[in-house]
Tab-separated table of C-alpha atoms in Angstrom:
chain	number	residue	atom	x	y	z
A	4	UNK	CA	141.502	175.429	18.811
A	5	UNK	CA	139.748	172.181	19.767
A	6	UNK	CA	141.546	169.019	20.806
A	7	UNK	CA	140.616	167.179	17.582
A	8	UNK	CA	142.154	169.982	15.485
A	9	UNK	CA	145.367	169.885	17.506
A	10	UNK	CA	145.574	166.102	17.113
A	11	UNK	CA	144.957	166.466	13.371
A	12	UNK	CA	147.786	169.006	13.014
A	13	UNK	CA	150.124	166.772	15.006
A	14	UNK	CA	149.325	163.842	12.692
A	15	UNK	CA	150.015	165.974	9.601
A	16	UNK	CA	153.295	167.166	11.086
A	17	UNK	CA	154.289	163.599	11.954
A	18	UNK	CA	153.464	162.419	8.419
A	19	UNK	CA	155.527	165.248	6.943
A	20	UNK	CA	158.516	164.279	9.069
A	21	UNK	CA	158.058	160.617	8.127
A	22	UNK	CA	158.000	161.536	4.422
A	23	UNK	CA	161.206	163.533	4.817
A	24	UNK	CA	162.920	160.594	6.509
A	25	UNK	CA	161.676	158.228	3.794
A	26	UNK	CA	163.047	160.539	1.104
A	27	UNK	CA	166.418	160.669	2.886
A	28	UNK	CA	166.778	156.897	3.253
A	29	UNK	CA	168.099	156.053	-0.261
A	30	UNK	CA	170.621	158.891	0.011
A	31	UNK	CA	171.802	157.630	3.400
A	32	UNK	CA	172.318	154.176	1.854
A	33	UNK	CA	174.077	155.635	-1.172
A	34	UNK	CA	176.471	157.889	0.710
A	35	UNK	CA	177.275	155.701	3.725
A	36	UNK	CA	181.057	155.469	3.896
A	37	UNK	CA	181.553	158.391	1.479
A	38	UNK	CA	183.895	161.311	2.089
A	39	UNK	CA	182.459	164.808	1.750
A	40	UNK	CA	184.523	167.982	1.961
A	41	UNK	CA	182.484	170.941	3.192
A	42	UNK	CA	183.710	174.518	2.840
A	43	UNK	CA	182.165	176.375	5.779
A	44	UNK	CA	181.897	180.137	5.504
A	45	UNK	CA	179.660	183.178	5.167
A	46	UNK	CA	176.624	183.817	7.369
A	47	UNK	CA	176.564	180.170	8.412
A	48	UNK	CA	179.694	180.963	10.437
A	49	UNK	CA	178.407	184.138	12.079
A	50	UNK	CA	174.663	183.721	12.698
A	51	UNK	CA	174.170	181.899	16.044
A	52	UNK	CA	171.220	179.768	14.906
A	53	UNK	CA	172.858	178.865	11.608
A	54	UNK	CA	175.998	177.834	13.485
A	55	UNK	CA	173.942	175.537	15.689
A	56	UNK	CA	172.168	174.086	12.636
A	57	UNK	CA	175.451	173.491	10.844
A	58	UNK	CA	176.996	171.683	13.799
A	59	UNK	CA	173.950	169.439	14.200
A	60	UNK	CA	173.889	168.669	10.461
A	61	UNK	CA	177.570	167.685	10.394
A	62	UNK	CA	177.184	165.451	13.440
A	63	UNK	CA	174.157	163.810	11.800
A	64	UNK	CA	176.185	163.134	8.648
A	65	UNK	CA	178.812	161.396	10.772
A	66	UNK	CA	176.215	159.357	12.643
A	67	UNK	CA	174.725	157.951	9.406
A	68	UNK	CA	178.129	156.796	8.181
A	69	UNK	CA	179.280	159.737	6.058
A	70	UNK	CA	182.775	161.165	6.634
A	71	UNK	CA	182.483	164.992	6.676
A	72	UNK	CA	185.689	167.029	6.488
A	73	UNK	CA	185.283	170.721	7.267
A	74	UNK	CA	187.453	173.430	5.721
A	75	UNK	CA	186.554	176.810	7.155
A	76	UNK	CA	187.114	180.401	6.232
A	77	UNK	CA	187.061	183.309	8.628
A	78	UNK	CA	187.124	186.501	6.602
A	79	UNK	CA	184.731	188.527	8.801
A	80	UNK	CA	186.570	187.472	11.963
A	81	UNK	CA	189.938	188.395	10.419
A	82	UNK	CA	188.547	191.763	9.294
A	83	UNK	CA	187.257	192.391	12.802
A	84	UNK	CA	190.612	191.604	14.398
A	85	UNK	CA	192.545	193.682	11.858
A	86	UNK	CA	190.323	196.675	12.609
A	87	UNK	CA	190.980	196.224	16.328
A	88	UNK	CA	194.707	196.205	15.553
A	89	UNK	CA	194.381	199.369	13.455
A	90	UNK	CA	195.170	197.670	10.147
A	91	UNK	CA	193.257	198.092	6.905
A	92	UNK	CA	191.906	195.257	4.771
A	93	UNK	CA	193.076	195.036	1.167
A	94	UNK	CA	191.933	192.514	-1.442
A	95	UNK	CA	193.042	191.872	-5.012
A	96	UNK	CA	190.961	189.529	-7.176
A	97	UNK	CA	189.296	188.156	-4.060
A	98	UNK	CA	192.616	187.426	-2.315
A	99	UNK	CA	193.632	189.117	0.935
A	100	UNK	CA	196.898	191.077	0.743
A	101	UNK	CA	198.885	189.572	3.628
A	102	UNK	CA	202.046	191.148	5.027
A	103	UNK	CA	203.927	189.425	7.861
A	104	UNK	CA	201.970	191.199	10.616
A	105	UNK	CA	198.667	190.381	8.929
A	106	UNK	CA	199.798	186.758	8.586
A	107	UNK	CA	200.310	186.536	12.351
A	108	UNK	CA	196.761	187.798	12.875
A	109	UNK	CA	195.344	185.463	10.203
A	110	UNK	CA	197.003	182.458	11.816
A	111	UNK	CA	195.847	183.479	15.276
A	112	UNK	CA	192.233	183.954	14.127
A	113	UNK	CA	191.923	180.961	11.797
A	114	UNK	CA	194.044	178.432	13.651
A	115	UNK	CA	192.923	179.576	17.093
A	116	UNK	CA	189.699	181.479	17.617
A	117	UNK	CA	187.626	180.272	14.623
A	118	UNK	CA	188.924	176.717	14.431
A	119	UNK	CA	188.413	176.032	18.113
A	120	UNK	CA	184.935	177.576	18.114
A	121	UNK	CA	183.855	175.198	15.342
A	122	UNK	CA	185.388	172.105	16.941
A	123	UNK	CA	183.852	172.995	20.303
A	124	UNK	CA	180.393	173.436	18.779
A	125	UNK	CA	180.610	170.100	16.961
A	126	UNK	CA	181.723	168.381	20.153
A	127	UNK	CA	178.931	170.051	22.105
A	128	UNK	CA	176.375	168.451	19.777
A	129	UNK	CA	177.797	164.960	20.106
A	130	UNK	CA	180.512	164.935	17.478
A	131	UNK	CA	184.178	164.137	17.950
A	132	UNK	CA	185.963	166.953	16.142
A	133	UNK	CA	189.674	167.699	15.876
A	134	UNK	CA	190.973	171.078	14.726
A	135	UNK	CA	194.107	171.225	12.568
A	136	UNK	CA	195.903	173.595	10.207
A	137	UNK	CA	197.999	172.833	7.167
A	138	UNK	CA	201.098	173.326	9.294
A	139	UNK	CA	200.216	170.279	11.406
A	140	UNK	CA	202.433	167.493	10.073
A	141	UNK	CA	203.024	169.932	7.162
A	142	UNK	CA	200.110	168.298	5.400
A	143	UNK	CA	199.299	171.344	3.216
A	144	UNK	CA	202.474	172.287	1.379
A	145	UNK	CA	202.295	175.724	-0.177
A	146	UNK	CA	204.233	178.120	-2.340
A	147	UNK	CA	203.941	181.856	-2.825
A	148	UNK	CA	201.072	183.037	-4.995
A	149	UNK	CA	201.453	185.914	-7.407
A	150	UNK	CA	198.406	187.631	-8.897
A	151	UNK	CA	198.383	188.387	-12.613
A	152	UNK	CA	196.950	191.845	-13.258
A	153	UNK	CA	194.889	192.767	-16.361
A	154	UNK	CA	198.133	194.274	-17.711
A	155	UNK	CA	199.731	190.797	-17.392
A	156	UNK	CA	202.001	191.899	-14.534
A	157	UNK	CA	202.846	189.532	-11.665
A	158	UNK	CA	201.803	191.238	-8.416
A	159	UNK	CA	203.190	190.247	-5.012
A	160	UNK	CA	200.430	190.156	-2.358
A	161	UNK	CA	202.557	189.000	0.561
A	162	UNK	CA	202.283	185.722	2.441
A	163	UNK	CA	199.460	184.413	0.322
A	164	UNK	CA	199.994	180.893	-0.930
A	165	UNK	CA	198.705	178.377	-3.393
A	166	UNK	CA	198.544	174.680	-2.698
A	167	UNK	CA	201.619	172.848	-3.949
A	168	UNK	CA	200.715	169.427	-2.539
A	169	UNK	CA	198.479	167.828	0.077
A	170	UNK	CA	199.564	164.841	2.138
A	171	UNK	CA	196.259	163.194	3.043
A	172	UNK	CA	197.745	160.727	5.554
A	173	UNK	CA	196.925	162.878	8.592
A	174	UNK	CA	193.340	163.534	7.476
A	175	UNK	CA	192.747	159.867	6.704
A	176	UNK	CA	194.103	158.820	10.090
A	177	UNK	CA	191.864	161.309	11.888
A	178	UNK	CA	188.816	160.032	9.958
A	179	UNK	CA	189.713	156.369	10.519
A	180	UNK	CA	189.716	156.986	14.269
A	181	UNK	CA	186.146	158.315	14.093
A	182	UNK	CA	186.903	162.032	14.293
A	183	UNK	CA	185.665	164.957	12.214
A	184	UNK	CA	188.622	166.989	10.881
A	185	UNK	CA	188.183	170.766	10.997
A	186	UNK	CA	190.841	172.352	8.778
A	187	UNK	CA	192.086	175.939	8.914
A	188	UNK	CA	193.428	176.975	5.474
A	189	UNK	CA	197.006	177.757	6.414
A	190	UNK	CA	199.809	176.196	4.403
A	191	UNK	CA	203.504	175.741	5.060
A	192	UNK	CA	206.385	176.664	2.771
A	193	UNK	CA	209.702	174.957	2.198
A	194	UNK	CA	211.323	176.903	5.054
A	195	UNK	CA	208.435	176.314	7.433
A	196	UNK	CA	206.875	179.735	6.851
A	197	UNK	CA	203.108	180.129	7.050
A	198	UNK	CA	200.976	181.008	4.033
A	199	UNK	CA	197.424	182.305	4.013
A	200	UNK	CA	195.487	180.247	1.450
A	201	UNK	CA	191.967	180.901	0.253
A	202	UNK	CA	189.668	178.400	2.001
A	203	UNK	CA	187.754	177.643	-1.215
A	204	UNK	CA	191.005	176.656	-2.908
A	205	UNK	CA	192.045	174.434	0.013
A	206	UNK	CA	188.627	172.752	0.090
A	207	UNK	CA	188.791	172.030	-3.637
A	208	UNK	CA	192.337	170.660	-3.531
A	209	UNK	CA	191.586	168.554	-0.456
A	210	UNK	CA	188.490	167.100	-2.131
A	211	UNK	CA	190.610	166.251	-5.184
A	212	UNK	CA	193.352	164.620	-3.114
A	213	UNK	CA	190.852	162.516	-1.173
A	214	UNK	CA	188.802	161.660	-4.284
A	215	UNK	CA	185.768	162.812	-2.316
A	216	UNK	CA	182.199	161.946	-3.237
A	217	UNK	CA	181.153	165.580	-2.839
A	218	UNK	CA	182.601	169.054	-2.413
A	219	UNK	CA	180.018	171.421	-0.943
A	220	UNK	CA	180.714	175.143	-0.572
A	221	UNK	CA	178.457	177.251	1.652
A	222	UNK	CA	178.049	180.853	0.525
A	223	UNK	CA	175.955	183.952	1.147
A	224	UNK	CA	174.059	183.648	-2.134
A	225	UNK	CA	171.510	181.139	-3.456
A	226	UNK	CA	174.241	179.788	-5.728
A	227	UNK	CA	175.914	181.113	-8.872
A	228	UNK	CA	173.848	183.899	-10.443
A	229	UNK	CA	173.687	185.284	-13.971
A	230	UNK	CA	173.726	188.988	-14.795
A	231	UNK	CA	170.007	189.210	-14.010
A	232	UNK	CA	170.517	187.605	-10.570
A	233	UNK	CA	168.841	184.383	-11.651
A	234	UNK	CA	170.125	181.120	-10.237
A	235	UNK	CA	172.232	178.977	-12.560
A	236	UNK	CA	171.565	175.477	-11.279
A	237	UNK	CA	174.065	173.674	-13.558
A	238	UNK	CA	177.385	174.895	-14.953
A	239	UNK	CA	179.960	173.301	-17.257
A	240	UNK	CA	183.557	174.479	-17.902
A	241	UNK	CA	182.522	176.452	-21.001
A	242	UNK	CA	179.687	178.116	-19.062
A	243	UNK	CA	182.118	179.199	-16.377
A	244	UNK	CA	184.670	180.453	-18.906
A	245	UNK	CA	182.010	182.640	-20.527
A	246	UNK	CA	180.752	183.979	-17.175
A	247	UNK	CA	184.279	184.992	-16.182
A	248	UNK	CA	184.972	186.582	-19.560
A	249	UNK	CA	181.869	188.792	-19.448
A	250	UNK	CA	182.474	189.830	-15.825
A	251	UNK	CA	179.520	187.984	-14.305
A	252	UNK	CA	181.876	186.050	-12.033
A	253	UNK	CA	184.400	188.190	-10.226
A	254	UNK	CA	186.056	189.020	-6.887
A	255	UNK	CA	185.300	186.542	-4.105
A	256	UNK	CA	183.332	184.193	-6.376
A	257	UNK	CA	186.385	183.539	-8.577
A	258	UNK	CA	188.392	181.326	-6.176
A	259	UNK	CA	185.163	179.591	-5.166
A	260	UNK	CA	184.071	178.731	-8.704
A	261	UNK	CA	187.593	177.816	-9.793
A	262	UNK	CA	188.055	175.557	-6.771
A	263	UNK	CA	184.753	173.815	-7.477
A	264	UNK	CA	185.527	173.452	-11.186
A	265	UNK	CA	189.026	172.047	-10.666
A	266	UNK	CA	187.666	169.534	-8.167
A	267	UNK	CA	184.939	168.468	-10.613
A	268	UNK	CA	187.515	168.052	-13.379
A	269	UNK	CA	189.836	165.972	-11.196
A	270	UNK	CA	187.761	163.160	-9.796
A	271	UNK	CA	185.319	164.659	-7.289
A	272	UNK	CA	181.955	163.146	-8.184
A	273	UNK	CA	179.760	166.155	-7.393
A	274	UNK	CA	180.602	169.754	-6.534
A	275	UNK	CA	178.009	172.207	-5.249
A	276	UNK	CA	177.838	175.883	-4.310
A	277	UNK	CA	174.873	176.359	-1.962
A	278	UNK	CA	173.253	179.033	0.186
A	279	UNK	CA	174.544	178.705	3.742
A	280	UNK	CA	171.874	181.154	4.940
A	281	UNK	CA	169.199	178.482	4.458
A	282	UNK	CA	168.629	176.482	7.662
A	283	UNK	CA	169.940	172.917	7.272
A	284	UNK	CA	171.183	173.651	3.737
A	285	UNK	CA	173.602	170.722	3.990
A	286	UNK	CA	170.859	168.205	4.669
A	287	UNK	CA	168.680	169.643	1.907
A	288	UNK	CA	171.522	169.271	-0.590
A	289	UNK	CA	172.563	165.763	0.397
A	290	UNK	CA	169.319	164.061	1.434
A	291	UNK	CA	166.552	165.470	-0.795
A	292	UNK	CA	165.587	164.906	-4.417
A	293	UNK	CA	165.826	168.543	-5.467
A	294	UNK	CA	168.891	169.826	-3.651
A	295	UNK	CA	169.751	173.516	-3.547
A	296	UNK	CA	172.208	175.888	-5.206
A	297	UNK	CA	174.474	175.301	-8.217
A	298	UNK	CA	176.089	172.051	-9.355
A	299	UNK	CA	179.432	172.291	-11.184
A	300	UNK	CA	180.258	169.707	-13.846
A	301	UNK	CA	183.789	168.825	-14.892
A	302	UNK	CA	182.833	168.042	-18.504
A	303	UNK	CA	180.715	169.687	-21.166
A	304	UNK	CA	178.345	166.750	-21.464
A	305	UNK	CA	176.783	167.001	-17.986
A	306	UNK	CA	175.031	163.772	-17.185
């Protein structure tokens, strides 16, 4: 390739980057100072390059004046550790059955291994991240969750909790001091006992409590799909009700969609379920005109 051709390609590439930055500028202005809760999970947590991309994206959000708050899962890592310990994995309606021994492993993996890996990666890329769990300052208060079976029977699934209340004082203080909170979804009961809480549920409740600008959930799909695997880019409460009733939404998508819907219905301005397998999916969602994935509306008349 001749020198002129190389120069021409470099100019085109530079113009493309300039156009991307120009497109991002109004969104940077709009969201400066805004709080965004990001549920981090799926392949974005296990693929090395995607992990690097995610960390860089979050640090960039902080640098342009946005306040990202990370709530992470850790299902694959928990499964891996349980297998090493000779324990089987059991799920009911997308919720992990958690006996006391499993709870110890969950807390060790989420509050230790996974949480510290994320905070370290963010710090490596220039962020100032602090890892916490809901037991720190007892800021996520929980109570025991019972699953209702199709036969309308209340089923005990162990030390699995639902969010009773969130005290946002600790999170707000961390943010005010310039740090990025990284939250492991472990709650605390009235007697100080630990509860395993679905990370999607925690992210939704935290976004509600903080009156966040956005709740963004990273998944391993392109968004919410219909029965023909076509992307549903916009969903209202009635849409979601119908999709659950006909079985389109089930298992692990249920807590995710319910968390997003409840957040949208209780003050969070925008809630999104996006494909975490796409490089820089966060930036595409926040800083481009088209966005990616599915947007959840809290009312029937989606504006």
